[in-house]
Amino acid sequence: MEASAVDEADAIEVTGLAKRYGAVVALDGINLAVRSGEVFGLLGHNGAGKTTTIRILTGRTRPTAGTARVHGLDAVADREAVRRLVNLVFEDQNLYERLTGRENLRVFCRLYGVPLDRADALLESVDLAEAGRRKVKTYSTGMRQRLLIARSLVNQPRVLFLDEPTRGLDPVSTRTLHDLLRGLAADGTTIFLTTHDMLEADVLCDRVAFLSEGRVVALDVPRELKLRFGERRARVLLSSRVEHVIALDDADDAARLEAWMGSGQVLAVHSLEGTLADAFVAFAGRPLDHPGSGSDGDGA
Ligand code: ATP
């Protein structure tokens, strides 16, 4: 892709982005564009280059080649301006355990030079208004994660990067966090996250990119990726409680279904559309949760 005029709607524009660490190729020339207010998911095995991408986009690592732009600003040349536009939530970030949630946020309000009462509004927005008076050491994992997100919003970022935001959270906390992220996106904040969780990517992300060994091997809305690799089949449950699997493209199967329908025998029809995990395997060659996905010597 040539360096075209920056699309006003694009929050992120990455072109030919490459990063090498000595002999290790972390990113091998990736292209992607993320629209403003989109929830965008980057999926890939350990070592695929997800963190490197985020580090470059937030001005923390310099690329070896290519460009990364945030709202038209270059992540290298306009690094300071980019850093003011974005924020990030990483797993290894620390909270002040002996301070309350509110005090934690007020520290960051001072740091960014924003009015201290913003802390209360942020606590409210992540449903920690009450808990904000308690010390962080009493918080659950889900509450800590919400507080980290609130903290990342102190500078009102236009793009928020999150590395594995729901890792270690129970289903209820995960759902709360998804709602929170979707709400932020609806208000115009672009959400760029990494995840290992295919179901999360499916329900949460507007579009996803599959990253494999430093390359973007697919990028689309989850439904399109699933359709491309799903099986065009359906499971039909009849009133006799017998189940049949039919091929949607098969004329004989279509006739059978018509006959069952005509005689009122059909109780339920379930599409056997593919999963995002199926699509990932098709593009990346091995599952995301493959036991060997963390080891470098797992090639073949
Ligand atoms: P994970 O899911 O494990 O976090 P990732 O997709 O975020 O993986 P990166 O952390 O971006 O992957 O790493 C991509 C590759 O670059 C890996 O092979 C990693 O070992 C290598 N790498 C990353 N940072 C450095 C560094 N500072 N020095 C040397 N190699 C590095």
mmCIF file with all atom_site columns, C-alpha atoms in Angstrom, residues 37 39 181-189:
data_model
loop_
_atom_site.group_PDB
_atom_site.id
_atom_site.type_symbol
_atom_site.label_atom_id
_atom_site.label_alt_id
_atom_site.label_comp_id
_atom_site.label_asym_id
_atom_site.label_entity_id
_atom_site.label_seq_id
_atom_site.pdbx_PDB_ins_code
_atom_site.Cartn_x
_atom_site.Cartn_y
_atom_site.Cartn_z
_atom_site.occupancy
_atom_site.B_iso_or_equiv
_atom_site.pdbx_formal_charge
_atom_site.auth_seq_id
_atom_site.auth_comp_id
_atom_site.auth_asym_id
_atom_site.auth_atom_id
_atom_site.pdbx_PDB_model_num
ATOM 1  C CA . GLY A 1 37  ? -14.244 4.236  17.529 1.00 0.00 ? 37  GLY A CA 1
ATOM 2  C CA . VAL A 1 39  ? -12.840 -2.227 18.785 1.00 0.00 ? 39  VAL A CA 1
ATOM 3  C CA . LEU A 1 181 ? -14.845 -1.291 26.483 1.00 0.00 ? 181 LEU A CA 1
ATOM 4  C CA . ARG A 1 182 ? -17.819 -1.282 24.147 1.00 0.00 ? 182 ARG A CA 1
ATOM 5  C CA . GLY A 1 183 ? -19.168 1.790  25.934 1.00 0.00 ? 183 GLY A CA 1
ATOM 6  C CA . LEU A 1 184 ? -15.845 3.576  25.480 1.00 0.00 ? 184 LEU A CA 1
ATOM 7  C CA . ALA A 1 185 ? -15.831 2.716  21.795 1.00 0.00 ? 185 ALA A CA 1
ATOM 8  C CA . ALA A 1 186 ? -19.411 3.951  21.423 1.00 0.00 ? 186 ALA A CA 1
ATOM 9  C CA . ASP A 1 187 ? -18.253 7.260  22.877 1.00 0.00 ? 187 ASP A CA 1
ATOM 10 C CA . GLY A 1 188 ? -15.547 7.453  20.219 1.00 0.00 ? 188 GLY A CA 1
ATOM 11 C CA . THR A 1 189 ? -12.463 5.970  21.917 1.00 0.00 ? 189 THR A CA 1
#
